[in-house]
XYZ file of N, CA and C in Angstrom:
636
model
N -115.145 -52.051 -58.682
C -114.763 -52.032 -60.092
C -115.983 -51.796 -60.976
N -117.104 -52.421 -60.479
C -118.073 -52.276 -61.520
C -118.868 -50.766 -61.221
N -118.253 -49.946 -60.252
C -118.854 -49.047 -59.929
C -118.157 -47.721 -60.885
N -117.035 -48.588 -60.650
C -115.853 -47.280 -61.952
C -116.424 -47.476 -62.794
N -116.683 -49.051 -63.514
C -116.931 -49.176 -64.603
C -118.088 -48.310 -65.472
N -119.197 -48.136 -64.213
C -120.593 -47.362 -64.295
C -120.207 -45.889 -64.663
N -119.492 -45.582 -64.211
C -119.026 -44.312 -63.940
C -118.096 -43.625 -65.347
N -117.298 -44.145 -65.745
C -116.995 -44.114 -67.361
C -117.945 -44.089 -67.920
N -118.630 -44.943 -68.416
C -119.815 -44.935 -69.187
C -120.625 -43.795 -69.420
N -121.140 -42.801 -67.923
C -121.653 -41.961 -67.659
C -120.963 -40.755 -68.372
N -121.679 -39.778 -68.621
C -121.311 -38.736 -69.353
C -120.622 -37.787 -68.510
N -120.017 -36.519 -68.798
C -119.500 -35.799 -67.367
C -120.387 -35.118 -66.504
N -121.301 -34.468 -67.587
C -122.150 -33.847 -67.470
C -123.413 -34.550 -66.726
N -123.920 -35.628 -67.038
C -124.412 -36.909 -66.007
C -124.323 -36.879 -64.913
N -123.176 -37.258 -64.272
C -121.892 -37.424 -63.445
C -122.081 -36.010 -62.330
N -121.592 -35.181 -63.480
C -121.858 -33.533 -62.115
C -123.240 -34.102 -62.014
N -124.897 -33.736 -62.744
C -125.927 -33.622 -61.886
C -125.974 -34.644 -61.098
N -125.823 -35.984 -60.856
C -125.764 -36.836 -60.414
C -125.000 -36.130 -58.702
N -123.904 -36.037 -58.732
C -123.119 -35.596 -57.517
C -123.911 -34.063 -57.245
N -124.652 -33.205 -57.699
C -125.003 -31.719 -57.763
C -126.608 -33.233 -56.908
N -127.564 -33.351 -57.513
C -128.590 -33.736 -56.825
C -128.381 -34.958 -55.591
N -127.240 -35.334 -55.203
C -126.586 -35.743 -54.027
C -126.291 -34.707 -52.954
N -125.786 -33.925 -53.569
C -125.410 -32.338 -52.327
C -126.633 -32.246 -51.951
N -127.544 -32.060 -52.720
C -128.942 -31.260 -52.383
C -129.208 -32.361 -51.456
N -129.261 -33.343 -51.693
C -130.225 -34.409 -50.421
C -129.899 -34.305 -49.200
N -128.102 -34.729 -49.221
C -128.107 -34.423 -48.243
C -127.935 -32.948 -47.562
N -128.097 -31.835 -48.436
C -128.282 -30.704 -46.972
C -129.361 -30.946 -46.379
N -130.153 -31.305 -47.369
C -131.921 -31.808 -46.940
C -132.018 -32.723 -45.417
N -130.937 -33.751 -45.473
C -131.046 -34.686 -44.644
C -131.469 -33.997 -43.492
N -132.147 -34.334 -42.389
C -132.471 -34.277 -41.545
C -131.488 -34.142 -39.680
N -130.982 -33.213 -39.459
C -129.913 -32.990 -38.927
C -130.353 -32.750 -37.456
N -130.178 -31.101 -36.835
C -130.398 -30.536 -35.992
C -132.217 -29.884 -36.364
N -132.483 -30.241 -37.810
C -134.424 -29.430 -38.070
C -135.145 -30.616 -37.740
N -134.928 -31.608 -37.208
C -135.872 -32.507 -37.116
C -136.635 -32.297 -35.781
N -138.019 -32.153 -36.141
C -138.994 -31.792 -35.225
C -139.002 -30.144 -35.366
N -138.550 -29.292 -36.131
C -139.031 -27.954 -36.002
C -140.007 -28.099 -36.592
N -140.817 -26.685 -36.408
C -142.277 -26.124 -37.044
C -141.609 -25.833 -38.596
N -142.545 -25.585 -39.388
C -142.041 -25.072 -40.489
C -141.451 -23.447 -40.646
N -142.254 -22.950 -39.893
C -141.664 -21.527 -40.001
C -140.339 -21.116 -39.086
N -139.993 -22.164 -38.477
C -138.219 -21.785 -37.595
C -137.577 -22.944 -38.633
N -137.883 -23.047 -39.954
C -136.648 -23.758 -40.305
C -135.396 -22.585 -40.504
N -134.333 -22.574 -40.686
C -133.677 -21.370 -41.819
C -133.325 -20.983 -42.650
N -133.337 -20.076 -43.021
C -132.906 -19.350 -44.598
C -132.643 -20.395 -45.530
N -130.795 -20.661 -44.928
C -130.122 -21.814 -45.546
C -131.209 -23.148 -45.865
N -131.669 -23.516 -45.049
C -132.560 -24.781 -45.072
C -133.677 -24.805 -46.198
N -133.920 -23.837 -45.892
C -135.627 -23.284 -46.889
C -134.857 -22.867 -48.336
N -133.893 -22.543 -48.568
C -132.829 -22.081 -50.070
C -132.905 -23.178 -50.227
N -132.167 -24.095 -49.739
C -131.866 -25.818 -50.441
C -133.122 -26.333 -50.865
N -134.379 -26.508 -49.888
C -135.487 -26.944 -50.942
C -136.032 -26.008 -52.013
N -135.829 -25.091 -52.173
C -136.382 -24.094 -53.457
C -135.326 -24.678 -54.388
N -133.700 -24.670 -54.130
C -133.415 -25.148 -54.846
C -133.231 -26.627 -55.507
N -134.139 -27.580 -54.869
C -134.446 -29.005 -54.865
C -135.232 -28.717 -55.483
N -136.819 -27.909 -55.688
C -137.806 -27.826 -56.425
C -137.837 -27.077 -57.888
N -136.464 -26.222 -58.230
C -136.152 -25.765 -58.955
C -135.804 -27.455 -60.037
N -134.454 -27.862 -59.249
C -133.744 -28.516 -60.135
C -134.782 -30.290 -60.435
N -135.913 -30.514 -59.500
C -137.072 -31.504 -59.849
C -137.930 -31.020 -61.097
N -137.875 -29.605 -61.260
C -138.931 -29.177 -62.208
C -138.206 -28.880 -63.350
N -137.152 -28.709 -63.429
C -136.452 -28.387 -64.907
C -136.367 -30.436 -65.253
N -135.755 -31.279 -64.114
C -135.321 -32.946 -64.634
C -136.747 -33.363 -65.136
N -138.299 -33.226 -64.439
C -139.419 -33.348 -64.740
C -139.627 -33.070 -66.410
N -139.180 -31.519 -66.617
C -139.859 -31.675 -68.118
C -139.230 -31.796 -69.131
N -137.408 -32.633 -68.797
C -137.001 -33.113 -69.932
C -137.456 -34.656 -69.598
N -137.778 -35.429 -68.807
C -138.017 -36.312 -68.839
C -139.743 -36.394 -69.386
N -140.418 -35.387 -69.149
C -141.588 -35.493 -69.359
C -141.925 -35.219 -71.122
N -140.616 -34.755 -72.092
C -140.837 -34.633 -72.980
C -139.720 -35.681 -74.075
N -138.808 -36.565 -73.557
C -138.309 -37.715 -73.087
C -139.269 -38.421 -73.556
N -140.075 -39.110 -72.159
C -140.767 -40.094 -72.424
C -141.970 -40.273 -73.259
N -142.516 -39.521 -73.912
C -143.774 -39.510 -74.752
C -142.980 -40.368 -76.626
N -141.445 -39.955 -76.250
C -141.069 -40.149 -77.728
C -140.642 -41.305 -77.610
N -140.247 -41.857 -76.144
C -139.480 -43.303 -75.949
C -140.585 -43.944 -76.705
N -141.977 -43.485 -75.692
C -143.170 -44.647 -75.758
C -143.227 -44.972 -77.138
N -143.426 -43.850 -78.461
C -144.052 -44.025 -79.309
C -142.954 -44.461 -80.029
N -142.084 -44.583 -79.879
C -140.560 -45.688 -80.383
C -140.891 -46.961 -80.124
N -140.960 -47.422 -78.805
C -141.164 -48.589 -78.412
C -142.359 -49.178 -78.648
N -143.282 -48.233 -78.825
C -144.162 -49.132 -79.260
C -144.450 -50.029 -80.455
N -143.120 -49.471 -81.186
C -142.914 -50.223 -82.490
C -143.173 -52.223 -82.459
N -142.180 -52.280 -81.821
C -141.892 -53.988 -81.553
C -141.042 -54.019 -80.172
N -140.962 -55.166 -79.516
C -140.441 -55.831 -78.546
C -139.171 -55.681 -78.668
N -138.282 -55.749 -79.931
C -136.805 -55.294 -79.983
C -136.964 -53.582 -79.991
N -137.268 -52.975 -80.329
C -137.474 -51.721 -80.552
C -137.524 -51.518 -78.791
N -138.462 -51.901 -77.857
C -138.848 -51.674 -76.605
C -137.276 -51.586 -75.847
N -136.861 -52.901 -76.001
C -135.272 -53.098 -75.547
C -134.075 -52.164 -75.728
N -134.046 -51.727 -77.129
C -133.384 -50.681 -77.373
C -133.379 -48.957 -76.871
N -134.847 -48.887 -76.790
C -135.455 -47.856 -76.113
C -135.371 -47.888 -74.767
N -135.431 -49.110 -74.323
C -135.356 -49.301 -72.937
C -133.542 -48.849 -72.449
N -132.954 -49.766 -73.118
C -131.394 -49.457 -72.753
C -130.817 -47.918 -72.947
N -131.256 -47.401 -73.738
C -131.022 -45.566 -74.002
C -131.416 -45.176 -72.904
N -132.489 -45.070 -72.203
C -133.463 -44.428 -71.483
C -132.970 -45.269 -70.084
N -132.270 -46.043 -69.879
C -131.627 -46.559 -68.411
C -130.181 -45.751 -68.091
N -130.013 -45.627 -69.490
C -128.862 -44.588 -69.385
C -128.651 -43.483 -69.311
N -130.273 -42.395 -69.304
C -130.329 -41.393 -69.762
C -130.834 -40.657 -68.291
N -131.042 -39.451 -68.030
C -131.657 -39.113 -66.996
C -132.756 -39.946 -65.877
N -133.470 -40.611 -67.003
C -134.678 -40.915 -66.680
C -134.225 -42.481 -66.117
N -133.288 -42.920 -65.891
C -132.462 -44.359 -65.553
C -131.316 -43.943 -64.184
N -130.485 -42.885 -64.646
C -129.554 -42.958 -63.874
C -129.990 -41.277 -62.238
N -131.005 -40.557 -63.031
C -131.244 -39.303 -61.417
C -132.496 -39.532 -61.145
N -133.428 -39.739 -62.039
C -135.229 -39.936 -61.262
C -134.971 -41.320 -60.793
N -134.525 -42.686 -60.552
C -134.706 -43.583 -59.336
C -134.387 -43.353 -58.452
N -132.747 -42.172 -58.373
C -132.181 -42.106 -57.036
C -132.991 -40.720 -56.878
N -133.740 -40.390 -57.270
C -134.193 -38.675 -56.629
C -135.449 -39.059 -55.809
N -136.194 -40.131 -56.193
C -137.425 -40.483 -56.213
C -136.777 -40.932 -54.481
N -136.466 -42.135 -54.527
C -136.260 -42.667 -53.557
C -135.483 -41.724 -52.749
N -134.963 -40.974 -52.475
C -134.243 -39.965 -51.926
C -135.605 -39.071 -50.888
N -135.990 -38.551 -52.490
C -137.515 -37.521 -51.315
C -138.325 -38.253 -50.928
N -138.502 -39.497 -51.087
C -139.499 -40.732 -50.075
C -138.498 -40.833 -48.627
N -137.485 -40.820 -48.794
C -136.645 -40.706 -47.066
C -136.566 -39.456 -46.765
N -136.559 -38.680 -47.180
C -137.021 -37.138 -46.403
C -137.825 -37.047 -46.062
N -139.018 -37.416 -46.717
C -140.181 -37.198 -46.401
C -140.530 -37.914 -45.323
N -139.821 -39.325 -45.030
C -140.087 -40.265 -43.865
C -139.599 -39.385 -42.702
N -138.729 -38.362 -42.547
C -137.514 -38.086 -41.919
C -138.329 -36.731 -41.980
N -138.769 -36.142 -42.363
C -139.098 -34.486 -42.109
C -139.938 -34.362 -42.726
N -141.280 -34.248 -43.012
C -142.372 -34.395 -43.617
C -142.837 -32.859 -43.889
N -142.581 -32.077 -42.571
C -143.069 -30.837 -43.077
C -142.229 -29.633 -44.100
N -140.618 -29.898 -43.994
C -139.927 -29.850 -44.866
C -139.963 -29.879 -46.091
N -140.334 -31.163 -46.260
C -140.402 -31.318 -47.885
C -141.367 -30.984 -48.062
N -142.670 -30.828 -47.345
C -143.437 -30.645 -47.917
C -143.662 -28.596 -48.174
N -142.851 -27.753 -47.620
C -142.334 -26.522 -47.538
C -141.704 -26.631 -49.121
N -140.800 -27.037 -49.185
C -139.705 -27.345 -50.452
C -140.828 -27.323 -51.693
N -141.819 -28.290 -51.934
C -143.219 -28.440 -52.762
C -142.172 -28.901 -53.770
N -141.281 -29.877 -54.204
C -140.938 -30.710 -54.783
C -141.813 -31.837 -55.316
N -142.363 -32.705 -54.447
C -143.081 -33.976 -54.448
C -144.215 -34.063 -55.247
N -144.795 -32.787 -55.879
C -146.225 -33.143 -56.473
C -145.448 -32.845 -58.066
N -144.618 -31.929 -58.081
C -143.708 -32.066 -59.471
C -144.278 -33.405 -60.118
N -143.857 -34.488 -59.186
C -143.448 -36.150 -60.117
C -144.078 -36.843 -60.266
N -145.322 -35.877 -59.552
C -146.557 -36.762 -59.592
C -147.079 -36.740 -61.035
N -146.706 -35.539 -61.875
C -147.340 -35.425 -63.466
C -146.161 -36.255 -63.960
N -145.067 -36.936 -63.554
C -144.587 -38.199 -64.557
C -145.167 -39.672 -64.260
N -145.951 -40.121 -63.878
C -146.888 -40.997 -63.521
C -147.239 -41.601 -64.769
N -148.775 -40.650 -65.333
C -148.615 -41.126 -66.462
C -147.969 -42.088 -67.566
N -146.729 -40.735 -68.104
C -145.856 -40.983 -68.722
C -145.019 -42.260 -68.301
N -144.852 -42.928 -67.327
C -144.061 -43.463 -66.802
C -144.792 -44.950 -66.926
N -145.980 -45.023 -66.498
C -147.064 -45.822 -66.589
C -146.918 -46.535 -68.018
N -147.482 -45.254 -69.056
C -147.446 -46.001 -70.471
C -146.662 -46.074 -71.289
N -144.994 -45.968 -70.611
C -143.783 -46.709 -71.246
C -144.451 -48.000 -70.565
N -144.110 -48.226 -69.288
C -144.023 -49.650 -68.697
C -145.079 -50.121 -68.925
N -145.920 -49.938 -69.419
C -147.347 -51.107 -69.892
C -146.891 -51.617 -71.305
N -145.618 -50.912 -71.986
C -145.118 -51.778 -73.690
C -143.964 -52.931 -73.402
N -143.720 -52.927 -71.965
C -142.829 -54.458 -71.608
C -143.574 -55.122 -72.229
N -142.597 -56.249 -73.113
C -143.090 -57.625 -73.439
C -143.569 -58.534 -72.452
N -144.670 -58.924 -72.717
C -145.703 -59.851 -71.462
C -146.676 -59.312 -70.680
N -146.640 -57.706 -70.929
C -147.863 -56.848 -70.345
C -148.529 -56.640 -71.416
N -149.006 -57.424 -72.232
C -149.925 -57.085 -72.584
C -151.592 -57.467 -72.248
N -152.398 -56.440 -71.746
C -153.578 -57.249 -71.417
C -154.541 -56.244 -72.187
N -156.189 -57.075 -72.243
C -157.282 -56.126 -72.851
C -157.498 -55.276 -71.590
N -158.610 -54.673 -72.024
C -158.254 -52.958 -71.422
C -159.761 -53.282 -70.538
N -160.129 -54.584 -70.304
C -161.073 -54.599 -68.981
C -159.998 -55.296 -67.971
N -158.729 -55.652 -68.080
C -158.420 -56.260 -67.364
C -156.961 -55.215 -66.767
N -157.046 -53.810 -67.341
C -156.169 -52.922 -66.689
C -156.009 -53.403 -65.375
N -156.520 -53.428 -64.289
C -156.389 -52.681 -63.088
C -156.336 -54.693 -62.240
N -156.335 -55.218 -63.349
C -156.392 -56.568 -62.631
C -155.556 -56.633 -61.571
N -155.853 -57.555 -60.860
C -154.978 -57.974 -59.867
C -153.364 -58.941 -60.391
N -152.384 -58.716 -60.443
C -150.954 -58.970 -61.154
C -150.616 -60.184 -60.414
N -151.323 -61.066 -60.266
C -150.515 -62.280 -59.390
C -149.941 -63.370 -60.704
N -148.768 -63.573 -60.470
C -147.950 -64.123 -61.515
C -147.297 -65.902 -60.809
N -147.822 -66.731 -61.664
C -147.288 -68.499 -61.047
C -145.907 -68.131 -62.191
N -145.010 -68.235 -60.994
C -143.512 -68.132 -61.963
C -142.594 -69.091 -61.701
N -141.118 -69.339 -62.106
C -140.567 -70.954 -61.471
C -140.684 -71.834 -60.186
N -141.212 -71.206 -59.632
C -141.037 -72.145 -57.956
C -141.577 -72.925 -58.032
N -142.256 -73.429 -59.215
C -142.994 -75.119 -59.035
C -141.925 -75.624 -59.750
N -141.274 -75.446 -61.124
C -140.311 -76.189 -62.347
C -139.213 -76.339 -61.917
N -138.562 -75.147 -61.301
C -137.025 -75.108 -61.007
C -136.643 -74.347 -61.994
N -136.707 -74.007 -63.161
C -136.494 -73.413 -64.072
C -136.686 -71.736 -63.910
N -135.732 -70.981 -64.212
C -135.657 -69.746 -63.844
C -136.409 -68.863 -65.431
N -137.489 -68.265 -64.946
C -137.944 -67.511 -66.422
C -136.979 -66.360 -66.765
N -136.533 -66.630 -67.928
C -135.699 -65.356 -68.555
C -136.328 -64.457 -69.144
N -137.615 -64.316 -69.493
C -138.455 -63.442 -70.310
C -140.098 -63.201 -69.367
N -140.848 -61.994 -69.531
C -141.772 -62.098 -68.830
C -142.571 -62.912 -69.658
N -142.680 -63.442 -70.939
C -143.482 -63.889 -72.048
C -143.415 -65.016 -70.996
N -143.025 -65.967 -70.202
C -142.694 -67.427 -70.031
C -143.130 -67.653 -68.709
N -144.073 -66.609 -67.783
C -145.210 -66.760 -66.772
C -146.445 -66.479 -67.189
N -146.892 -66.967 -66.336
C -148.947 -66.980 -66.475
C -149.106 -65.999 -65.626
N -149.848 -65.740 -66.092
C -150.653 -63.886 -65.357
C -152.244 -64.955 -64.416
N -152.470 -64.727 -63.089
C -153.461 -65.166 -62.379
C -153.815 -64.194 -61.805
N -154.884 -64.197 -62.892
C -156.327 -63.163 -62.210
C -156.818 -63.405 -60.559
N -157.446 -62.499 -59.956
C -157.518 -62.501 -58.609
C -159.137 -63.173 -58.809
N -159.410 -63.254 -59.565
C -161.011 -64.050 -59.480
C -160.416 -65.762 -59.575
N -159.501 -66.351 -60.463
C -158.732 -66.861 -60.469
C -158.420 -67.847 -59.290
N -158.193 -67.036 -58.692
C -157.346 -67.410 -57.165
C -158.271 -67.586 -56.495
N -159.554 -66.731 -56.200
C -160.406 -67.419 -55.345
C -161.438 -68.574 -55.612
N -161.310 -68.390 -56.936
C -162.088 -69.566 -57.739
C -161.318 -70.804 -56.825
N -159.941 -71.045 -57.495
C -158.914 -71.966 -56.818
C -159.708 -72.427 -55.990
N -159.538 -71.819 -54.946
C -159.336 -71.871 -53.584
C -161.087 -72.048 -52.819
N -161.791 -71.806 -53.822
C -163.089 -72.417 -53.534
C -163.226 -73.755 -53.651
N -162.605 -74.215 -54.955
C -162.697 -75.741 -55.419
C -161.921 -76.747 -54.150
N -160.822 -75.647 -53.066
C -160.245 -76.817 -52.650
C -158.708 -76.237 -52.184
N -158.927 -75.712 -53.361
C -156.752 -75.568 -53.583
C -156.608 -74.053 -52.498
N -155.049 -74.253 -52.523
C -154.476 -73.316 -51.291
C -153.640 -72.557 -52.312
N -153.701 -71.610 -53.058
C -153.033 -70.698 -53.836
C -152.890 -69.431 -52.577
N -151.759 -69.030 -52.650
C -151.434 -67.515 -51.440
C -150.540 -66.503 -52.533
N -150.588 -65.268 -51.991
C -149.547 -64.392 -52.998
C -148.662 -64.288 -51.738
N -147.561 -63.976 -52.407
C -146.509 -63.176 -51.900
C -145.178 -62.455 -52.679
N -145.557 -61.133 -52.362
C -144.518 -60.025 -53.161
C -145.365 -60.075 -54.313
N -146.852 -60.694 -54.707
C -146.650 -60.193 -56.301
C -146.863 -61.805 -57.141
N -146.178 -62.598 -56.422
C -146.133 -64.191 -56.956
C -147.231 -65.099 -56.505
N -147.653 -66.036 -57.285
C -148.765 -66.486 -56.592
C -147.973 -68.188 -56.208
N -148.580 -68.651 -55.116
C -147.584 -70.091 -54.551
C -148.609 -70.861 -54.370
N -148.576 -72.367 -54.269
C -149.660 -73.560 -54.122
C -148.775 -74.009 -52.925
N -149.710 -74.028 -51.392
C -148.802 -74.431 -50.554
C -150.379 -75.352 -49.868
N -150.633 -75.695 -51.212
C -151.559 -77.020 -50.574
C -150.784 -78.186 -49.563
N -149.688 -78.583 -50.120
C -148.947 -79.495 -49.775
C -148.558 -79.458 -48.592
N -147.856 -77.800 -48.256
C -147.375 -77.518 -46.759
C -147.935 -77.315 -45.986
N -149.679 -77.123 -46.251
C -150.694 -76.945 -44.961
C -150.710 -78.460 -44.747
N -150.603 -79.563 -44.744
C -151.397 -80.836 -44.690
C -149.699 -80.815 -43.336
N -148.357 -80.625 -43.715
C -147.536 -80.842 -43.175
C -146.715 -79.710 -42.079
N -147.607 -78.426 -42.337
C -147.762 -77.299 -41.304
C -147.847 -77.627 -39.904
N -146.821 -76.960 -39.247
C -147.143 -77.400 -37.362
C -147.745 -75.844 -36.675
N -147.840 -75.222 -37.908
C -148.753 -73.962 -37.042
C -150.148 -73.923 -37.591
N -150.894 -74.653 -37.900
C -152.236 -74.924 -38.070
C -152.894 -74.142 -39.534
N -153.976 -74.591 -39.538
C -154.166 -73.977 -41.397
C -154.620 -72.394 -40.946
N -154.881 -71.872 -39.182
C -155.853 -70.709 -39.470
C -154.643 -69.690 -39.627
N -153.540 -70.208 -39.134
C -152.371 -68.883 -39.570
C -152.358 -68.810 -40.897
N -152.388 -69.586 -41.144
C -151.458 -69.989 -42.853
C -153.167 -69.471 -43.882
């Protein structure tokens, strides 16, 4: 139901490229060419990625001219971001570049020399950028500009119980941070991204502190 529901919403025109860049994947999929050389793929085979690299490079530069206007919208205010954000989940750049993206990352797992024949993949590499400095105007990313490239380890509910509804309502822990910690004493670990205090569970650990 909530899949119809998605699906109304969507425009028609949406909808076809959506099902039109589905065909393409899967002729792409990996069938009876897996393990050929590049030059015995066929005709048919080698048409579908030209036409995969065709239809990546036309979605590329409406999204690439898209996102420069989201940013400078959103960069207004934090409600402004939200609003911009919800247009733009709905818009190309929400509903065919997550599933396209992730699509030519499994081809590429699956037939490497293929796609890389097709020359799709470096297309999306020039939305990077763009893509980058929407998502650095989320509320709660904001940092000074020596601390770009910091290390993102975030202490989030797993000590309170309390579930954060906003990124404003975690602490950002620097990776100097953490080893500081952990010099003084303390057992701070990341995982996925989150940072955890499992001081407590090494003392009560039955696989010893050198795993842990």
């Amino acid at each position: 139901m909530d899949h119809e529901h998605y699906s109304k919403e969507r425009s028609a025109s949406l909808d076809l490229l959506l099902r039109f860049q589905r065909l393409l994947v899967s002729k792409l999929y990996p069938g009876d060419c897996v393990g050929q050389v590049p030059n015995t793929y066929s005709p048919d085979l080698l048409g579908v990625g030209s036409l995969l690299k065709k239809y990546t490079a036309l979605l590329c530069t409406h999204i690439g001219d898209i996102l420069p206007v989201a940013t400078s919208i959103a960069s207004t205010s934090h409600r402004h971001f939200a609003e911009v954000s919800r247009v733009v989940d709905g818009d190309l750049t929400g509903i065919l570049l997550p599933e396209l993206v992730v699509s030519i990352v499994l081809l590429l797992s699956k037939n490497a020399g293929l796609m890389q024949e097709a020359g799709a993949i470096p297309l999306l590499a020039g939305l990077l950028e763009h893509l980058d400095r929407f998502n650095h105007l989320a509320p709660g990313k904001e940092r000074d500009d020596n601390e770009d490239l910091a290390w993102p380890g975030i202490m989030g509910s797993f000590f309170t119980g309390q579930s954060c509804r906003n990124n404003e309502e975690v602490t950002l822990i620097r990776k100097a941070d953490l080893e500081n910690h952990n010099k003084d004493g303390g057992f701070w670990t990341v995982i996925d991204g989150k940072v955890y205090d499992i001081k407590d569970f090494q003392t009560q650990s039955l696989t010893g502190s050198s795993i842990l």
